[in-house]
Coordinates of C-alpha atoms in Angstrom, one line a residue:
X1 CA 13.0 28.0 -13.5
X2 CA 14.8 25.0 -14.9
X3 CA 13.2 21.8 -16.2
X4 CA 14.7 19.9 -13.2
X5 CA 13.0 22.3 -10.8
X6 CA 9.7 21.7 -12.6
X7 CA 10.0 18.0 -12.5
X8 CA 7.6 16.2 -10.0
X9 CA 9.1 15.1 -6.8
X10 CA 9.4 11.3 -6.7
X11 CA 7.3 9.6 -3.9
X12 CA 8.8 8.4 -0.7
X13 CA 10.4 4.9 -0.9
X14 CA 8.1 2.1 0.3
X15 CA 10.5 -0.8 -0.3
X16 CA 14.3 -1.1 -0.3
X17 CA 15.5 -4.0 -2.3
X18 CA 18.9 -5.3 -1.2
X19 CA 21.6 -7.2 -3.1
X20 CA 23.1 -9.6 -0.6
X21 CA 26.7 -10.7 -1.3
X22 CA 29.1 -7.8 -0.6
X23 CA 26.1 -5.5 0.1
X24 CA 24.2 -6.8 3.1
X25 CA 27.1 -9.0 4.3
X26 CA 30.8 -9.0 3.9
X27 CA 31.5 -11.7 1.3
X28 CA 29.9 -14.2 -0.9
X29 CA 27.7 -17.0 0.4
X30 CA 28.9 -20.3 -0.8
X31 CA 28.7 -23.8 0.7
X32 CA 30.9 -23.6 3.9
X33 CA 31.3 -19.8 3.6
X34 CA 29.8 -17.6 6.5
X35 CA 30.1 -13.9 5.7
X36 CA 29.0 -11.6 8.5
X37 CA 26.4 -8.9 8.0
X38 CA 27.7 -5.4 7.9
X39 CA 26.7 -3.6 11.1
X40 CA 25.9 -0.5 9.2
X41 CA 23.5 -2.5 7.0
X42 CA 21.7 -3.9 10.0
X43 CA 21.3 -0.3 11.4
X44 CA 19.7 0.7 8.1
X45 CA 17.4 -2.3 8.2
X46 CA 16.1 -1.4 11.6
X47 CA 15.8 2.4 11.0
X48 CA 13.8 2.0 7.8
X49 CA 11.6 -0.8 9.2
X50 CA 10.6 1.5 12.1
X51 CA 9.5 4.1 9.6
X52 CA 7.3 1.5 7.7
X53 CA 9.7 1.1 4.8
X54 CA 9.9 -2.6 4.1
X55 CA 12.8 -4.6 2.8
X56 CA 13.2 -7.3 0.1
X57 CA 16.2 -9.1 -1.4
X58 CA 17.4 -9.7 -4.9
X59 CA 20.5 -11.9 -4.8
X60 CA 22.6 -14.2 -7.0
X61 CA 23.1 -17.8 -6.1
X62 CA 21.0 -20.8 -4.9
X63 CA 17.9 -19.9 -2.9
X64 CA 18.3 -22.7 -0.4
X65 CA 21.9 -21.7 0.5
X66 CA 21.0 -18.0 0.8
X67 CA 17.9 -18.8 2.8
X68 CA 19.8 -20.8 5.3
X69 CA 22.3 -18.0 5.7
X70 CA 19.6 -15.4 6.3
X71 CA 18.0 -17.7 8.9
X72 CA 21.3 -18.4 10.6
X73 CA 21.9 -14.7 11.2
X74 CA 18.3 -14.0 12.2
X75 CA 17.8 -11.9 9.0
X76 CA 15.0 -13.7 7.3
X77 CA 12.3 -12.0 9.3
X78 CA 13.3 -8.6 8.1
X79 CA 12.4 -9.3 4.5
X80 CA 9.0 -9.3 2.9
X81 CA 10.3 -11.1 -0.2
X82 CA 13.5 -12.8 -1.1
X83 CA 14.3 -13.4 -4.8
X84 CA 17.5 -15.4 -5.4
X85 CA 18.6 -17.0 -8.6
X86 CA 20.5 -16.3 -11.8
X87 CA 18.1 -14.1 -13.8
X88 CA 18.3 -10.3 -14.1
X89 CA 18.1 -8.1 -11.0
X90 CA 15.5 -5.9 -12.8
X91 CA 13.3 -9.0 -13.2
X92 CA 13.6 -9.7 -9.5
X93 CA 12.8 -6.1 -8.6
X94 CA 9.8 -6.1 -10.8
X95 CA 8.5 -9.3 -9.2
X96 CA 9.0 -7.9 -5.8
X97 CA 7.0 -4.7 -6.6
X98 CA 4.2 -6.8 -8.2
X99 CA 4.1 -9.1 -5.2
X100 CA 3.8 -6.1 -2.8
X101 CA 1.4 -4.4 -5.1
X102 CA 3.4 -1.1 -5.1
X103 CA 4.6 1.1 -7.9
X104 CA 8.1 0.8 -9.2
X105 CA 8.6 4.5 -8.5
X106 CA 8.3 3.7 -4.7
X107 CA 11.1 1.1 -4.9
X108 CA 14.8 1.6 -4.3
X109 CA 17.7 -0.8 -5.0
X110 CA 21.1 -1.0 -3.3
X111 CA 23.9 -3.1 -4.8
X112 CA 27.7 -3.1 -4.7
X113 CA 28.0 -3.9 -8.4
X114 CA 27.7 -0.8 -10.8
X115 CA 26.8 -3.1 -13.7
X116 CA 23.9 -4.5 -11.7
X117 CA 22.7 -1.0 -10.8
X118 CA 23.0 0.1 -14.4
X119 CA 20.9 -2.9 -15.6
X120 CA 18.2 -2.1 -13.1
X121 CA 18.3 1.6 -13.9
X122 CA 18.0 0.9 -17.6
X123 CA 15.2 -1.6 -17.4
X124 CA 13.3 0.2 -14.6
X125 CA 14.1 3.9 -14.8
X126 CA 11.8 4.9 -12.0
X127 CA 13.6 2.7 -9.5
X128 CA 16.2 4.6 -7.5
X129 CA 19.5 2.9 -7.3
X130 CA 22.3 3.3 -4.8
X131 CA 25.8 1.9 -4.3
X132 CA 26.4 -0.4 -1.3
X133 CA 28.8 2.0 0.3
X134 CA 25.8 4.4 0.7
X135 CA 23.7 1.9 2.6
X136 CA 24.5 3.4 6.0
X137 CA 23.5 6.9 4.8
X138 CA 20.2 6.0 3.2
X139 CA 18.0 6.7 6.3
X140 CA 19.3 10.3 6.1
X141 CA 18.0 10.9 2.6
X142 CA 14.7 12.7 2.1
X143 CA 13.3 9.9 0.0
X144 CA 13.6 7.5 3.0
X145 CA 11.8 9.9 5.4
X146 CA 8.0 9.4 5.2
X147 CA 5.9 12.3 6.5
X148 CA 4.1 9.9 8.8
X149 CA 5.5 7.3 11.2
X150 CA 2.4 5.7 12.7
X151 CA 1.9 2.7 14.9
X152 CA 0.7 0.8 11.8
X153 CA 3.8 1.8 9.9
X154 CA 5.9 0.1 12.6
X155 CA 4.2 -3.2 11.9
X156 CA 4.0 -2.8 8.1
X157 CA 6.6 -5.5 7.6
X158 CA 4.5 -8.1 9.4
X159 CA 1.4 -7.0 7.4
X160 CA 3.3 -7.7 4.2
X161 CA 4.7 -11.0 5.4
X162 CA 1.2 -12.1 6.3
X163 CA 0.2 -11.1 2.8
X164 CA 2.8 -13.4 1.4
X165 CA 1.2 -16.3 3.2
X166 CA -2.1 -15.3 1.7
X167 CA -0.6 -15.3 -1.7
X168 CA 0.8 -18.7 -1.1
X169 CA -2.7 -19.9 -0.1
X170 CA -4.1 -18.3 -3.2
X171 CA -1.8 -20.3 -5.5
X172 CA -3.3 -23.4 -4.1
X173 CA -6.7 -22.4 -5.5
X174 CA -5.3 -22.0 -9.0
X175 CA -7.8 -20.2 -11.3
X176 CA -10.6 -20.4 -8.7
X177 CA -10.3 -16.8 -7.5
X178 CA -13.8 -16.6 -6.1
X179 CA -13.1 -19.7 -4.1
X180 CA -10.0 -18.2 -2.6
X181 CA -11.7 -14.9 -1.7
X182 CA -14.6 -16.8 -0.1
X183 CA -12.1 -18.9 1.9
X184 CA -10.5 -15.8 3.5
X185 CA -13.5 -14.9 5.7
X186 CA -13.0 -11.2 5.0
X187 CA -14.7 -8.8 7.5
X188 CA -14.7 -5.1 7.1
X189 CA -15.5 -2.7 9.9
X190 CA -16.6 0.8 8.9
X191 CA -16.7 3.3 11.7
X192 CA -16.3 7.0 12.5
X193 CA -12.6 8.0 12.8
X194 CA -11.3 8.5 16.4
X195 CA -8.4 10.6 17.5
X196 CA -6.1 7.6 17.4
X197 CA -7.0 7.1 13.7
X198 CA -6.2 10.5 12.4
X199 CA -2.4 10.1 11.7
X200 CA -3.0 6.8 9.8
X201 CA -6.0 8.3 7.9
X202 CA -3.9 11.3 6.9
X203 CA -1.0 9.0 5.8
X204 CA -3.5 7.1 3.6
X205 CA -4.4 10.3 1.7
X206 CA -0.7 10.8 0.9
X207 CA 0.2 7.2 0.1
X208 CA -2.8 6.0 -1.8
X209 CA -3.2 6.9 -5.4
X210 CA -4.9 4.2 -7.4
X211 CA -8.2 3.6 -5.6
X212 CA -8.7 7.3 -4.8
X213 CA -11.7 9.4 -6.0
X214 CA -10.1 12.9 -5.8
X215 CA -6.5 12.8 -4.8
X216 CA -7.2 15.3 -2.0
X217 CA -4.8 15.2 1.0
X218 CA -5.6 16.0 4.5
X219 CA -3.4 16.4 7.5
X220 CA -4.4 15.2 11.0
X221 CA -5.6 18.7 12.1
X222 CA -7.8 19.0 9.0
X223 CA -9.4 15.6 9.5
X224 CA -9.9 16.4 13.2
X225 CA -11.8 19.6 12.3
X226 CA -13.9 17.8 9.7
X227 CA -14.7 14.9 12.1
X228 CA -15.9 17.5 14.7
X229 CA -18.1 19.3 12.2
X230 CA -21.9 18.7 12.0
X231 CA -21.6 19.1 8.2
X232 CA -19.1 16.3 7.6
X233 CA -18.3 12.7 8.5
X234 CA -14.9 11.1 8.5
X235 CA -15.0 7.3 8.4
X236 CA -12.3 4.6 8.3
X237 CA -12.5 1.0 7.2
X238 CA -10.6 -1.8 8.9
X239 CA -10.2 -5.2 7.4
X240 CA -9.3 -8.7 8.8
X241 CA -9.5 -12.3 7.6
X242 CA -8.5 -15.7 8.8
X243 CA -4.8 -14.9 8.4
X244 CA -4.9 -11.7 10.6
X245 CA -5.5 -8.0 10.5
X246 CA -4.8 -5.7 7.5
X247 CA -5.3 -2.6 9.7
X248 CA -7.0 0.6 8.5
X249 CA -7.2 0.3 4.8
X250 CA -9.9 2.7 3.7
X251 CA -11.1 6.3 4.3
X252 CA -14.2 8.2 3.4
X253 CA -14.7 12.0 3.9
X254 CA -18.3 12.9 3.3
X255 CA -19.9 16.4 3.2
X256 CA -23.5 16.2 4.6
X257 CA -25.7 18.6 2.7
X258 CA -29.4 19.0 3.2
X259 CA -30.3 16.5 0.5
X260 CA -27.0 15.0 -0.5
X261 CA -24.2 13.0 1.1
X262 CA -21.2 14.1 -1.0
X263 CA -18.1 12.0 -1.0
X264 CA -15.2 14.5 -1.2
X265 CA -12.7 11.7 -0.9
X266 CA -12.9 7.9 -0.8
X267 CA -9.8 5.8 -1.0
X268 CA -8.7 2.2 -0.5
X269 CA -5.2 1.0 0.2
X270 CA -3.4 -0.6 -2.8
X271 CA -2.5 -3.5 -0.4
X272 CA -6.1 -4.7 -0.6
X273 CA -7.0 -3.7 -4.1
X274 CA -7.1 -7.3 -5.3
X275 CA -9.5 -8.3 -2.6
X276 CA -12.4 -6.4 -4.2
X277 CA -13.1 -4.5 -1.0
X278 CA -13.2 -1.0 -2.6
X279 CA -16.5 -1.8 -4.3
X280 CA -17.8 -3.2 -1.0
X281 CA -17.0 -0.1 1.0
X282 CA -18.5 2.1 -1.7
X283 CA -21.7 0.1 -1.7
X284 CA -21.9 0.4 2.1
X285 CA -21.5 4.2 1.9
X286 CA -24.2 4.4 -0.8
X287 CA -26.7 2.5 1.2
X288 CA -25.9 4.3 4.4
X289 CA -26.5 7.7 2.6
X290 CA -29.8 6.5 1.1
X291 CA -30.9 5.1 4.5
X292 CA -30.3 8.6 6.0
X293 CA -32.5 10.2 3.4
X294 CA -29.7 11.7 1.3
X295 CA -28.7 11.2 -2.3
X296 CA -25.3 9.6 -2.7
X297 CA -23.0 11.9 -4.6
X298 CA -19.3 11.6 -5.4
X299 CA -16.8 14.1 -6.7
X300 CA -14.2 12.5 -9.0
X301 CA -11.0 14.1 -10.0
X302 CA -9.0 12.1 -12.6
X303 CA -5.3 11.6 -12.0
X304 CA -2.6 9.5 -13.8
X305 CA -3.4 6.5 -11.7
X306 CA -7.0 6.4 -10.5
X307 CA -8.9 5.3 -13.7
X308 CA -10.0 2.1 -11.9
X309 CA -11.7 4.2 -9.2
X310 CA -14.0 5.7 -11.8
X311 CA -14.8 2.2 -13.1
X312 CA -15.6 1.2 -9.5
X313 CA -17.9 4.3 -9.1
X314 CA -19.8 3.5 -12.2
X315 CA -20.3 -0.2 -11.2
X316 CA -21.7 1.0 -7.9
X317 CA -24.4 2.9 -9.8
X318 CA -22.9 6.4 -9.9
X319 CA -23.7 8.3 -13.1
X320 CA -22.5 11.8 -14.2
X321 CA -25.0 14.6 -13.4
X322 CA -24.8 16.9 -16.4
X323 CA -26.4 20.0 -14.9
X324 CA -24.1 19.9 -11.8
X325 CA -20.8 20.0 -13.6
X326 CA -18.7 23.2 -13.3
X327 CA -16.0 24.2 -15.7
X328 CA -12.7 23.1 -14.3
X329 CA -14.3 21.4 -11.4
X330 CA -14.6 17.7 -10.4
X331 CA -16.8 15.2 -12.2
X332 CA -20.0 15.1 -10.2
X333 CA -21.7 11.7 -10.1
X334 CA -24.7 10.5 -8.2
X335 CA -26.9 7.5 -7.4
X336 CA -30.7 7.7 -7.6
X337 CA -31.7 6.4 -4.2
X338 CA -35.0 5.2 -5.7
X339 CA -33.2 2.9 -8.1
X340 CA -30.9 1.1 -5.7
X341 CA -30.5 -2.6 -6.7
X342 CA -31.0 -5.2 -4.0
X343 CA -27.8 -5.9 -2.0
X344 CA -25.7 -8.5 -3.7
X345 CA -24.1 -11.5 -2.1
X346 CA -20.5 -10.5 -1.1
X347 CA -17.4 -12.3 0.0
X348 CA -16.9 -9.5 2.5
X349 CA -18.9 -9.2 5.7
X350 CA -19.4 -5.5 6.6
X351 CA -19.8 -4.5 10.2
X352 CA -20.9 -1.0 11.1
X353 CA -19.0 0.7 13.9
X354 CA -22.4 1.2 15.6
X355 CA -23.3 -2.5 15.4

């Protein structure tokens, strides 16, 4: 087997970053110039948007001129971020990924200029780059075909655009991060998963890597079987604030043993990682298990990206259980129900699905 065959398969694209002049539209936007969008580019915008792949722009020129042109053609609403200026395209792509809180390996870039593509590829080697004449064919490529196309995927663009408004509000608070979080009025609902939730829950197991305890993936049928089992519980977490809904952003799969509630998987969407809600969900699960007379246990499997999840577990009171470790198995951590600290004040209101 060749080295190429052994190489890991890159993740599905989450965001396509467009150059604008001679890529999205036929010409260069200047004062008095009105280039028309390429019909094939518009078809790609719509096709990928329906799959939950969002769009951003990295163009050359004056932002005000470009913004007016986007608005004039009804294109502004298609983009979660628009970076226009005279800096490097790689810098713009990096800012877009940071603003969306996604990995660069889930970003793609399309540009008519081979020099610009080469600059991005050199500075950001995990970003996949495509020439503009391939824009029409991008929806047919495997990397632009997510395994799941859920109802939530179809409105992902609006979720990200709402997030941009939150980010603008956060800037007004400056260094007062706690003040900003308190101002959001965050409310998390934790409830048992229903049939309508299973596709989204399965999608989260595939898409979420950072705040993820074990990296386990489940398809909808597996989650359905677990949810129907007396020995397991499948829960989802939804989040909303004063700006709107985030949708389903968390998942917990718990095995209910005689004396233990074992978290086989807990994850939290990267979209809300900066809201501090992962720790809130974990605290809720710990207290729920203890209230049911079971010891809270978590199985942690380290990956290249989930180090922060272990830190979150430790802050929640989970400690390694030496005599329960198995060679080659997950790290087993547990919380002593008799040593639970009193509930701390939180910027997130948690609502149980049974409330």
